[in-house]
GROMACS .gro file of C-alpha atoms in nm:
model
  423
    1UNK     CA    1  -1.455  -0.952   1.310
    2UNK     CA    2  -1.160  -1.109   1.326
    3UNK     CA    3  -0.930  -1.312   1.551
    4UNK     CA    4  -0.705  -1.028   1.674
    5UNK     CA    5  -0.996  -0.823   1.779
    6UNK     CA    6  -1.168  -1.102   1.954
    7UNK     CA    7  -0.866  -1.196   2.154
    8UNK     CA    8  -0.798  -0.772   2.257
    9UNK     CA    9  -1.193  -0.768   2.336
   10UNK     CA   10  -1.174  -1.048   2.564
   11UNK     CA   11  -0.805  -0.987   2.719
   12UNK     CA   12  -0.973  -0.606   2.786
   13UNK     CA   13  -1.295  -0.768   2.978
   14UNK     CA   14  -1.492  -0.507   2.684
   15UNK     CA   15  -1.825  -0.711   2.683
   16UNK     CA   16  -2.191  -0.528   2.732
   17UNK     CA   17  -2.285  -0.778   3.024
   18UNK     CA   18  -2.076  -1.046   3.169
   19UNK     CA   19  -2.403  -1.264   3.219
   20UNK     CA   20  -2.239  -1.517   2.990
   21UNK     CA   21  -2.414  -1.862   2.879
   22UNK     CA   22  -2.309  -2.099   2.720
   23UNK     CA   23  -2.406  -2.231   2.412
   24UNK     CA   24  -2.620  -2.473   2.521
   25UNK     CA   25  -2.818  -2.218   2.764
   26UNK     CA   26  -2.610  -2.299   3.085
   27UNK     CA   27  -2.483  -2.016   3.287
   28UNK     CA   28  -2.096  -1.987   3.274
   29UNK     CA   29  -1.861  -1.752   3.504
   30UNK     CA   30  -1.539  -1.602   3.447
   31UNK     CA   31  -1.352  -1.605   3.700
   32UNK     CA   32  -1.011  -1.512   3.548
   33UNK     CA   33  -0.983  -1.436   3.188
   34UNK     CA   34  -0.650  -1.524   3.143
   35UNK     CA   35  -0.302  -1.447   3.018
   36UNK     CA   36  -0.310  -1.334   2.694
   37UNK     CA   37  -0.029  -1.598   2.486
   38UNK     CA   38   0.165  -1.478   2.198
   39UNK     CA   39   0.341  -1.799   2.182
   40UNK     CA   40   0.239  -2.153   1.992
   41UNK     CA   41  -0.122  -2.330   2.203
   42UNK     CA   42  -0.424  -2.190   2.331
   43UNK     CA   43  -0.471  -1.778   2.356
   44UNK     CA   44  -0.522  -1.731   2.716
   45UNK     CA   45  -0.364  -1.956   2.955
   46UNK     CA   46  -0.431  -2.007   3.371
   47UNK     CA   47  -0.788  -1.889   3.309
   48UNK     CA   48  -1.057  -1.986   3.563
   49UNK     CA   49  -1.429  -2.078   3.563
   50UNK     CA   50  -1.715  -2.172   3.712
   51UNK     CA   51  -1.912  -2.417   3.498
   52UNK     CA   52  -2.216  -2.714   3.650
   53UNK     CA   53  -2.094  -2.612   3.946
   54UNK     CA   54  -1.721  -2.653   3.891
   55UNK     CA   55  -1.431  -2.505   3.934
   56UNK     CA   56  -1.226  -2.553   3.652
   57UNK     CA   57  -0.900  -2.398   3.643
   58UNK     CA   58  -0.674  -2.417   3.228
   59UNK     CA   59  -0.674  -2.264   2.912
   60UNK     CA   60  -0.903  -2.080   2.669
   61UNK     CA   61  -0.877  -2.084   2.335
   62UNK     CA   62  -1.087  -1.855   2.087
   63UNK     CA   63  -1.161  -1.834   1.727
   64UNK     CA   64  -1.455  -1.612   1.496
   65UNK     CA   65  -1.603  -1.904   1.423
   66UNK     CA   66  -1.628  -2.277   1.621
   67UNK     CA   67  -1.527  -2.446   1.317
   68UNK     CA   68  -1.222  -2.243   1.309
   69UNK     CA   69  -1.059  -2.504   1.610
   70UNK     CA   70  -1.088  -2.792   1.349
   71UNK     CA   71  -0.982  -2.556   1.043
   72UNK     CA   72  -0.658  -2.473   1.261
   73UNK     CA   73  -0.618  -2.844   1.325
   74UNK     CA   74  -0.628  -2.785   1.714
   75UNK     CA   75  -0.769  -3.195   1.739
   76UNK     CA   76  -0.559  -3.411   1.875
   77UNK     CA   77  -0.248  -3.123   1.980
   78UNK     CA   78  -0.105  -3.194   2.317
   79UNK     CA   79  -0.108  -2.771   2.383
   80UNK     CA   80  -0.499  -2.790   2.414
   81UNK     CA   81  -0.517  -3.075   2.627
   82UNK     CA   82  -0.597  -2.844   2.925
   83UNK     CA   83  -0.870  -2.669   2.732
   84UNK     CA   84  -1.134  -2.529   2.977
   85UNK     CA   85  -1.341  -2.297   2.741
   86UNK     CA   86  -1.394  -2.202   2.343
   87UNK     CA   87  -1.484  -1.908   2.329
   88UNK     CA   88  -1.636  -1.775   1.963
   89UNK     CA   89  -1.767  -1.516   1.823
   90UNK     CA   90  -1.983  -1.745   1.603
   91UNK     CA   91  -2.079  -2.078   1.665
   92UNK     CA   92  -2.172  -2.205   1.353
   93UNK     CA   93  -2.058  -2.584   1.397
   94UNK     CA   94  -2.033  -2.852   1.749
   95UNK     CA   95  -1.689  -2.967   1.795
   96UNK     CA   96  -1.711  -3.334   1.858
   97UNK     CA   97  -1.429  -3.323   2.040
   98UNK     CA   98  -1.468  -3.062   2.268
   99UNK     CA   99  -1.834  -3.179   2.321
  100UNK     CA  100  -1.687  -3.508   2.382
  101UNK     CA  101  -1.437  -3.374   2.669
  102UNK     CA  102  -1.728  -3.163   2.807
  103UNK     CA  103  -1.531  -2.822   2.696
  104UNK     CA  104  -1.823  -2.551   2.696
  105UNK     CA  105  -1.842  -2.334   2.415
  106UNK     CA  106  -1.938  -1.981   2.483
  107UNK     CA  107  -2.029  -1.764   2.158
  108UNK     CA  108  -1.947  -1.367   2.238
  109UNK     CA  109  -2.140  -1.188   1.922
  110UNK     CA  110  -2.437  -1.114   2.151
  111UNK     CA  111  -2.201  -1.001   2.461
  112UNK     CA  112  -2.019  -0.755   2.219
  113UNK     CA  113  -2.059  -0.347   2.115
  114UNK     CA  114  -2.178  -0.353   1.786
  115UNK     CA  115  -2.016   0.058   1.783
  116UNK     CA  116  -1.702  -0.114   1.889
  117UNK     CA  117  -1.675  -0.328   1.560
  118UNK     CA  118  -1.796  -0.062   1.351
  119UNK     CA  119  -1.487   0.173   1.485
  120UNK     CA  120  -1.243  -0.084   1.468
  121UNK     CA  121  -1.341  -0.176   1.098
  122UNK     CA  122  -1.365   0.208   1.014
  123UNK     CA  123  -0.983   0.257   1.168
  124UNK     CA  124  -0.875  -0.022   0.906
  125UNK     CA  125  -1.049   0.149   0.603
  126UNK     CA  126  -0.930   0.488   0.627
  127UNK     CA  127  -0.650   0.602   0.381
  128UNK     CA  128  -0.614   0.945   0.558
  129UNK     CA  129  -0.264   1.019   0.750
  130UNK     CA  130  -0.318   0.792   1.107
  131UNK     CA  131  -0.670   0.602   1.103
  132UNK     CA  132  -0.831   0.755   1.416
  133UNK     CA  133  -0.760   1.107   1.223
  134UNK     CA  134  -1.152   1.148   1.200
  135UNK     CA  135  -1.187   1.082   1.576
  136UNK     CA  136  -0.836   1.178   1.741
  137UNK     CA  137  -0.795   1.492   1.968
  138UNK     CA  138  -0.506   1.622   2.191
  139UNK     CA  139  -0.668   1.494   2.475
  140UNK     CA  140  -0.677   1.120   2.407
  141UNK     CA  141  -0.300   1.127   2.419
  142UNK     CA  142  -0.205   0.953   2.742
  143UNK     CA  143  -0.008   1.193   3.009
  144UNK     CA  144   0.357   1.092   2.973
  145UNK     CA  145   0.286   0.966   2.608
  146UNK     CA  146   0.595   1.138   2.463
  147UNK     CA  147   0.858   0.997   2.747
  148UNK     CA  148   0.677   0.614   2.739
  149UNK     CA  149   0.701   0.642   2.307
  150UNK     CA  150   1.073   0.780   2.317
  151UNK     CA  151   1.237   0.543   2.613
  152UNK     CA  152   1.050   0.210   2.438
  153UNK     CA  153   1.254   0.367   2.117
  154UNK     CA  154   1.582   0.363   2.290
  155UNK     CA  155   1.540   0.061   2.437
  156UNK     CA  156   1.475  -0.121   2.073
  157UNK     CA  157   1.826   0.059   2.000
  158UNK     CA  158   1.984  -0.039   2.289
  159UNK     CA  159   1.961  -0.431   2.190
  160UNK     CA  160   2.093  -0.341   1.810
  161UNK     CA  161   2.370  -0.183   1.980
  162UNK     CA  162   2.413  -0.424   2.227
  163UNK     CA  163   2.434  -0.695   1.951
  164UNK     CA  164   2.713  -0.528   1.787
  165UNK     CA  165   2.888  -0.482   2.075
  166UNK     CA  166   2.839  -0.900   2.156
  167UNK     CA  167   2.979  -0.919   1.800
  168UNK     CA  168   3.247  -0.654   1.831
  169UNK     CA  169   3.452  -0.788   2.122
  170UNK     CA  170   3.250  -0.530   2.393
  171UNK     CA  171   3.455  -0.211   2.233
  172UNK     CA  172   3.220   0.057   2.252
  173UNK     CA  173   3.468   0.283   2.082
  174UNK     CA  174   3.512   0.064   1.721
  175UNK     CA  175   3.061   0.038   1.754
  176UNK     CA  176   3.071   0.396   1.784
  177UNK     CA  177   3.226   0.452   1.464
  178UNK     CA  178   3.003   0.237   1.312
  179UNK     CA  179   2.699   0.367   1.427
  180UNK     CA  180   2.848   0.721   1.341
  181UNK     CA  181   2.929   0.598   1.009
  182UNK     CA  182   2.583   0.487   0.949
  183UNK     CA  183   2.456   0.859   1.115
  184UNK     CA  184   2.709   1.030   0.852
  185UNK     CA  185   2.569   0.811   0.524
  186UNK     CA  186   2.228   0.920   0.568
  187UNK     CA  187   1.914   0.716   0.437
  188UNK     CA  188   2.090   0.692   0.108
  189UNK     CA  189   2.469   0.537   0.199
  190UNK     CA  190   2.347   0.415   0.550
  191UNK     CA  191   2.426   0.101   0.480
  192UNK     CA  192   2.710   0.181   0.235
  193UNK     CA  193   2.897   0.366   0.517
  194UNK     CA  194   2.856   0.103   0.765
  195UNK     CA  195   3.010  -0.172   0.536
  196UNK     CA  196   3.261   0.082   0.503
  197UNK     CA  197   3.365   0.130   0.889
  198UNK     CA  198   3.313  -0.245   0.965
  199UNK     CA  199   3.544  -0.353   0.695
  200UNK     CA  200   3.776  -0.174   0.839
  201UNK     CA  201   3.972  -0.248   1.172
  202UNK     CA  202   3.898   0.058   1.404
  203UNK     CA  203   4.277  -0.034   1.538
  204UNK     CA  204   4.382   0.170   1.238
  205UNK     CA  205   4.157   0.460   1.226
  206UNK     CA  206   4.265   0.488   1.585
  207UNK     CA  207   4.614   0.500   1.531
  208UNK     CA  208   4.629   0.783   1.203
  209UNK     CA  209   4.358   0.984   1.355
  210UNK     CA  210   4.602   1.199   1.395
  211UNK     CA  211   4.636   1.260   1.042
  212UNK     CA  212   4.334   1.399   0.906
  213UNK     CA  213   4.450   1.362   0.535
  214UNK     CA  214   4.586   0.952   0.628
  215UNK     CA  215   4.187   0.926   0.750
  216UNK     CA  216   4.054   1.068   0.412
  217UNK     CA  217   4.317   0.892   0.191
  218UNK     CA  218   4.130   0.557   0.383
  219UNK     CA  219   3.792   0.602   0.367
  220UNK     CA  220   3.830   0.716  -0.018
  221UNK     CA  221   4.061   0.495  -0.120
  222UNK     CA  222   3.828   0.167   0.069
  223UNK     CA  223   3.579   0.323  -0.178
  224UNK     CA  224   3.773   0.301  -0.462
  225UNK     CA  225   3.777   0.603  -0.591
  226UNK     CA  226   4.160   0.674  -0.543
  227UNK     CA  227   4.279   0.407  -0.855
  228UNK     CA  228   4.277   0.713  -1.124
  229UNK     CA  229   4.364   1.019  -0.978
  230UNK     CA  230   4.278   1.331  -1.131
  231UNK     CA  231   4.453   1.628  -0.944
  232UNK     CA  232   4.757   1.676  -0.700
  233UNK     CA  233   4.584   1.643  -0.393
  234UNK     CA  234   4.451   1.290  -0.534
  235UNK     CA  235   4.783   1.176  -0.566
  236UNK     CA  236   4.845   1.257  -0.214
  237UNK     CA  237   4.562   1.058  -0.076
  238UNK     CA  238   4.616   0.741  -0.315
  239UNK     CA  239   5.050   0.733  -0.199
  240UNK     CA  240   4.863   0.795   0.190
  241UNK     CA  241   4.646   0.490   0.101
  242UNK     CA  242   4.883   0.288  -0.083
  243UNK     CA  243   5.091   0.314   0.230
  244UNK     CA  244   4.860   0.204   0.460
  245UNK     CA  245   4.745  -0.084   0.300
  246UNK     CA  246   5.083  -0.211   0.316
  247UNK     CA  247   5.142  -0.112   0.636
  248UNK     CA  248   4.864  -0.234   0.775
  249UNK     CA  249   4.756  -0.544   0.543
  250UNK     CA  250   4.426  -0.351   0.443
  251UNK     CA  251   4.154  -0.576   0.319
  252UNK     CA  252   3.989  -0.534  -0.056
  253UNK     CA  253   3.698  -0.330  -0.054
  254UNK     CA  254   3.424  -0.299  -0.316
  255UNK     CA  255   3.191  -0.057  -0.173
  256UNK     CA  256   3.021   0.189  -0.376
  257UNK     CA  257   2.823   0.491  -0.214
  258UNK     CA  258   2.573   0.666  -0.403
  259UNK     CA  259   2.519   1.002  -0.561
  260UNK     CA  260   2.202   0.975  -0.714
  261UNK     CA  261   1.928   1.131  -0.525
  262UNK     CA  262   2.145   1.303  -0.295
  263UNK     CA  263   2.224   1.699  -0.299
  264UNK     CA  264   2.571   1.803  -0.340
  265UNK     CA  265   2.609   1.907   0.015
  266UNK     CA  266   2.536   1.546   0.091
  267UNK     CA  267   2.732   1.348  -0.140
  268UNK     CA  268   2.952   1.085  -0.017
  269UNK     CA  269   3.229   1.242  -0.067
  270UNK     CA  270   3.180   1.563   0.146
  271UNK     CA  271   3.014   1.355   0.442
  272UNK     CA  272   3.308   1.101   0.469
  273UNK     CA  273   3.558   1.404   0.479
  274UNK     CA  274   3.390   1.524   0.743
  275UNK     CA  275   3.395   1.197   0.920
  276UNK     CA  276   3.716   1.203   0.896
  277UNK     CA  277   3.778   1.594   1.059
  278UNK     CA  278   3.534   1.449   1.387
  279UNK     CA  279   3.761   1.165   1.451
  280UNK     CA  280   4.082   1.413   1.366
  281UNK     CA  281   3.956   1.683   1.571
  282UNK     CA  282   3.871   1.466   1.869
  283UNK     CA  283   4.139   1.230   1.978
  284UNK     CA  284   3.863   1.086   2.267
  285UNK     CA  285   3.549   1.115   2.087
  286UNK     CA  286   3.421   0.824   2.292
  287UNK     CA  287   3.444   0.909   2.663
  288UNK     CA  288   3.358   1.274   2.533
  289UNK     CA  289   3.017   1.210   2.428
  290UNK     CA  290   2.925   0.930   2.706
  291UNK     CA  291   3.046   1.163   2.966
  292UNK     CA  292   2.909   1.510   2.836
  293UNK     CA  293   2.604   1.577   3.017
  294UNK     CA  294   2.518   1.900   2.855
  295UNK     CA  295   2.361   1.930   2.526
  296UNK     CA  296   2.542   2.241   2.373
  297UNK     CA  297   2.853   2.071   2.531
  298UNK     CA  298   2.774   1.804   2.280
  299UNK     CA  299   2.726   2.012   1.996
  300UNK     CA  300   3.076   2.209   2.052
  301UNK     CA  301   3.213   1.848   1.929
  302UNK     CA  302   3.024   1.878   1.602
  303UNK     CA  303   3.100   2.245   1.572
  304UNK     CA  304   3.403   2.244   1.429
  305UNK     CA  305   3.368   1.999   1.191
  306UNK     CA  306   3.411   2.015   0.864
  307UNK     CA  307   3.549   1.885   0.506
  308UNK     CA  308   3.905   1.943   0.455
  309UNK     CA  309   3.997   2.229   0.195
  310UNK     CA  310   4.002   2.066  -0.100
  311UNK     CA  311   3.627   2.074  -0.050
  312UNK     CA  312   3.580   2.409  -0.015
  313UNK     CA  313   3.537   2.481  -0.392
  314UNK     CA  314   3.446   2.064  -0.494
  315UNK     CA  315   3.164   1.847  -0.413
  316UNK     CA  316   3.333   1.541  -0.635
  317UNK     CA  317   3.691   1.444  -0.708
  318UNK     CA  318   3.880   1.695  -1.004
  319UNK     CA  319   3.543   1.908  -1.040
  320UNK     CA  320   3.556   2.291  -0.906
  321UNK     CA  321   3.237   2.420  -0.832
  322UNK     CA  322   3.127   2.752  -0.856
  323UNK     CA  323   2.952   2.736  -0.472
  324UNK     CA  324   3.292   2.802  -0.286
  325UNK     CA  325   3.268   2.811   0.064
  326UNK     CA  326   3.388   2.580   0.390
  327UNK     CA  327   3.199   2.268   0.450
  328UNK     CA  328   3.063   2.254   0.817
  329UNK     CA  329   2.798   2.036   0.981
  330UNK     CA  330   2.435   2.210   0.951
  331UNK     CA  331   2.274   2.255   1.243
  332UNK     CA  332   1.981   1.992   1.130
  333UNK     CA  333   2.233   1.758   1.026
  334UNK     CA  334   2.406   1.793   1.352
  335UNK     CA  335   2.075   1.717   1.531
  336UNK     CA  336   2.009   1.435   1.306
  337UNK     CA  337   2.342   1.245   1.477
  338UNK     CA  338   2.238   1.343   1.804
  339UNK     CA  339   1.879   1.222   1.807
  340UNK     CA  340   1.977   0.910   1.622
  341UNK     CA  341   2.317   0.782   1.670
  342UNK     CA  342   2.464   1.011   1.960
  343UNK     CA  343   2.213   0.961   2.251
  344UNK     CA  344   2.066   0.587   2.203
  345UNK     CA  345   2.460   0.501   2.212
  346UNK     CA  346   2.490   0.728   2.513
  347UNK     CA  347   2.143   0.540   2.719
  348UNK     CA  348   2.292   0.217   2.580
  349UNK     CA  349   2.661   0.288   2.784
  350UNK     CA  350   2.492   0.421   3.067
  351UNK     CA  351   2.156   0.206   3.109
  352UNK     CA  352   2.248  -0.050   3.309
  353UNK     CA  353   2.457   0.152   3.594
  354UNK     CA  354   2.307   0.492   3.615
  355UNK     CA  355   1.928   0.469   3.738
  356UNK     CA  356   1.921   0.809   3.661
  357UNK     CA  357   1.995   0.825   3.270
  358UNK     CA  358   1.605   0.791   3.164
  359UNK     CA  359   1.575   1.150   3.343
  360UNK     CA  360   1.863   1.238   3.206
  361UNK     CA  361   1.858   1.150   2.789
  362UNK     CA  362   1.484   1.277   2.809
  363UNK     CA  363   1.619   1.585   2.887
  364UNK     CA  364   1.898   1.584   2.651
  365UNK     CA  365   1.603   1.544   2.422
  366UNK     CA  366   1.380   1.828   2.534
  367UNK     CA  367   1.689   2.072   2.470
  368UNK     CA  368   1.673   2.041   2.108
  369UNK     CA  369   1.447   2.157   1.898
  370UNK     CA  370   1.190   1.890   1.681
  371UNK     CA  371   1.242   1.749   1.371
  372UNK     CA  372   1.099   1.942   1.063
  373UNK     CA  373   0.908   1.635   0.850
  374UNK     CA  374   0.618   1.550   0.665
  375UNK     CA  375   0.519   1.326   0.951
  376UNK     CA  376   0.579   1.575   1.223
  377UNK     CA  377   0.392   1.851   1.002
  378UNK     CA  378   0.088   1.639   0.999
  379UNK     CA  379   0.058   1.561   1.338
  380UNK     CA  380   0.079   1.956   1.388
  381UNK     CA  381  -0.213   1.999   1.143
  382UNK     CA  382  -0.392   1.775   1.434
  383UNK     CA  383  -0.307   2.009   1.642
  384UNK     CA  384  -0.018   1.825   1.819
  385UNK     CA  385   0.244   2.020   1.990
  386UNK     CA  386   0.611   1.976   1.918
  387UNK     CA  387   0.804   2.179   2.097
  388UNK     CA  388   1.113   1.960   2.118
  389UNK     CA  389   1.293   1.663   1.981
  390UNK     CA  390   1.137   1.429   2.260
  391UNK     CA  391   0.825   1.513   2.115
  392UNK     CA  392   0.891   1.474   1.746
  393UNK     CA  393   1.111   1.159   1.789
  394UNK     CA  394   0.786   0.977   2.014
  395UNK     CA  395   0.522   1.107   1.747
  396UNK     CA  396   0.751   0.945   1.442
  397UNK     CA  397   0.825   0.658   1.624
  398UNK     CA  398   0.460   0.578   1.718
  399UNK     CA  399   0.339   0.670   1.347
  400UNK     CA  400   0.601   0.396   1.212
  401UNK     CA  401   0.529   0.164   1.443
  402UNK     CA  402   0.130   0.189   1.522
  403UNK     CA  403  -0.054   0.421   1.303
  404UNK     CA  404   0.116   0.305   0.935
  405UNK     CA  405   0.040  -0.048   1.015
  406UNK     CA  406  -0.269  -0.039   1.154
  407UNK     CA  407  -0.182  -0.180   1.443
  408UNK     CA  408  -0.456   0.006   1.650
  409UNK     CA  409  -0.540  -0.272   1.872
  410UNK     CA  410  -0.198  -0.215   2.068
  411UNK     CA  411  -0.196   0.152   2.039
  412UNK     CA  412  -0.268   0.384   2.362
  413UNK     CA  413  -0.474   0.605   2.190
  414UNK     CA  414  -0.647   0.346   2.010
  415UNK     CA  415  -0.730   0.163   2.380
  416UNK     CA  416  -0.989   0.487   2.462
  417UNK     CA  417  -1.173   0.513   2.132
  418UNK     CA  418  -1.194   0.106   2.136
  419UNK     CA  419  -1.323   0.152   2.521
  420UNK     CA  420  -1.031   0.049   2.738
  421UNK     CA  421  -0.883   0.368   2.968
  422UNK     CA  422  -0.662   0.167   3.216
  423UNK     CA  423  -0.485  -0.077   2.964
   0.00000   0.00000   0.00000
């Protein structure tokens, strides 16, 4: 047992018999268990019961074991003075002070499932993909699971974004390119690529996006990689970036993306080219994707992109490779930027004026097809459907979030095989 459990057991009423006693033998009734408290004092506040034939109306606090209120140094804090019950799971010592303020203690072991324990320890043992795996079935997944999981997601984007736009002076177009930026770096130059587009003043990619090699000579040269070139076309983009950092005062960068790890086709390099075509190629990238309400509509903006020429035969600076060919977007990578970057910025714009954009993202979602992963391949060997990205994006989201940690006590499938249906 332990104090998290106790607290969900009693905030969820899941007791065999509410015939409670306290520990003294005298008959005590709940009347209201509660608010459950995540903040600083007692667990439960504005709880009510009937105790000697009073009313009492205040707090509750609880703890495993009575001894625990003078362990947690509870005596004497102004946040308990309204105490009305302790409820334990043990009572092992008597609280002079609560004995002294005529604070009944209640202990719960008796009142509680002993099958409810056992499952909750054996969720915390197992080592196998999600904990319930030995007990979870299709059906315990709650009807409108996938749209609750997905629209709780976007909302957890919505304040990042929101924070950069606080930060950012409200323009959606320079956060955009950051979040884009971030999209385009993948899980190895994320963060590389956002340092990259936040150093630099979006005024100025705005201004030469016009000039698809004045937008590669920038991003390369902010990466450093233009002080030694080794071909023609090198040249070219170090006089472009030369130029503009006159011209426009450009700040000293030192940021270094990464190769390691990565396969060609994803190397810096080739992804911040074609960052550069999808601002080149779309002169209002903003108000097209906030105002496109079609999902292939979308895509036709990441169609065409792709790295300039000198890629076609390179995946690094003054190498040719012998894989020649033009360097779209994939069709997974493509979905990647919607799912991620493209449609939380998109609910973010539209959340607070269009009371119909939940209806609308989810179905944005729904039109594209799930995310190939280890973690969506193991929920299909449970036999969990994913027939679309809403789908895939709730079940990775609630394995992150709820099965990896554990956290079982706040999970909706975890509420039936603990014993609450109606959380």
């Amino acid at each position: 047992m332990n104090e998290k459990l106790l607290q969900y057991l009693w905030n969820f009423k899941i007791f065999k018999s509410f015939d409670f006693k306290d520990v003294e033998g005298n008959p005590l009734e709940i009347l209201d268990f509660g608010k459950w408290n995540f903040d600083s004092g007692p667990d439960f506040l504005l709880g009510k019961i009937r105790f000697r034939d009073l009313l009492l109306a205040g707090n509750i606090e609880l703890h495993v074991k009575s001894s625990d209120y003078i362990f947690h140094q509870h005596s004497g804090n102004p946040e308990f003075e309204n105490l009305i019950l302790h409820a334990v799971f043990y009572h092992d010592v008597e609280v002079e002070e609560l004995q002294n303020r005529n604070i009944p203690t209640l202990e719960l072991k008796n009142y509680i499932d002993e099958t409810i324990l056992w499952k909750y320890e054996s969720l915390l043992n197992q080592n196998q993909f999600i904990p319930c795996e030995n007990l979870f079935t299709p059906a315990l997944i709650p009807f409108n699971f996938s749209e609750e999981i997905l629209i709780k997601k976007l909302d957890e984007k919505s304040i990042v974004i929101e924070e950069a736009l606080r930060l950012n002076k409200n323009n959606y177009e320079a956060v955009l390119f950051h979040q884009l930026a971030y999209a385009f770096g993948l899980k190895i130059n994320a963060e590389n690529f956002k340092q990259l587009a936040e150093s630099l003043d979006f005024s100025v990619v705005n201004k030469i996006r016009q000039n698809q090699t004045q937008l590669e000579a920038l991003f390369f040269g902010a990466c450093g990689w233009l002080a030694k070139p080794e071909d023609e076309q090198m040249k070219i983009w170090k006089r472009e970036f030369d130029f503009l950092t006159v011209k426009y005062q450009l700040p000293t960068l030192k940021i270094t993306p990464k190769f390691s790890k990565l396969r060609p086709p994803n190397f810096p390099t080739v992804r911040l080219s074609q960052l550069a075509s999808l601002y080149y190629l779309n002169q209002n990238l903003f108000s097209k994707l906030v105002l496109i309400k079609n999902i292939n509509e979308i895509k036709s903006i990441f169609n065409s992109v792709k790295a300039s020429e000198y890629w076609d035969n390179r995946f690094n600076f003054g190498k040719i490779s012998p894989i020649v060919g033009e360097k779209f977007l994939t069709e997974e990578f493509m979905n990647l930027i919607l799912i991620n970057t493209v449609l939380p910025f998109k609910y973010t714009y539209h959340k607070n004026a269009d009371e119909n954009i939940n209806d609308e993202i989810l179905d944005l979602y729904r039109a594209m097809n799930p995310e190939k992963n280890t973690t969506t391949e193991n929920w299909k060997s449970l036999n969990v459907k994913m027939n679309n990205a809403l789908e895939s994006q709730a079940f990775i989201y609630h394995y992150k979030n709820f099965c990896e940690k554990k956290n079982c006590l706040n999970c909706s499938i975890g509420y039936q095989l603990l014993g609450v249906k109606n959380p």
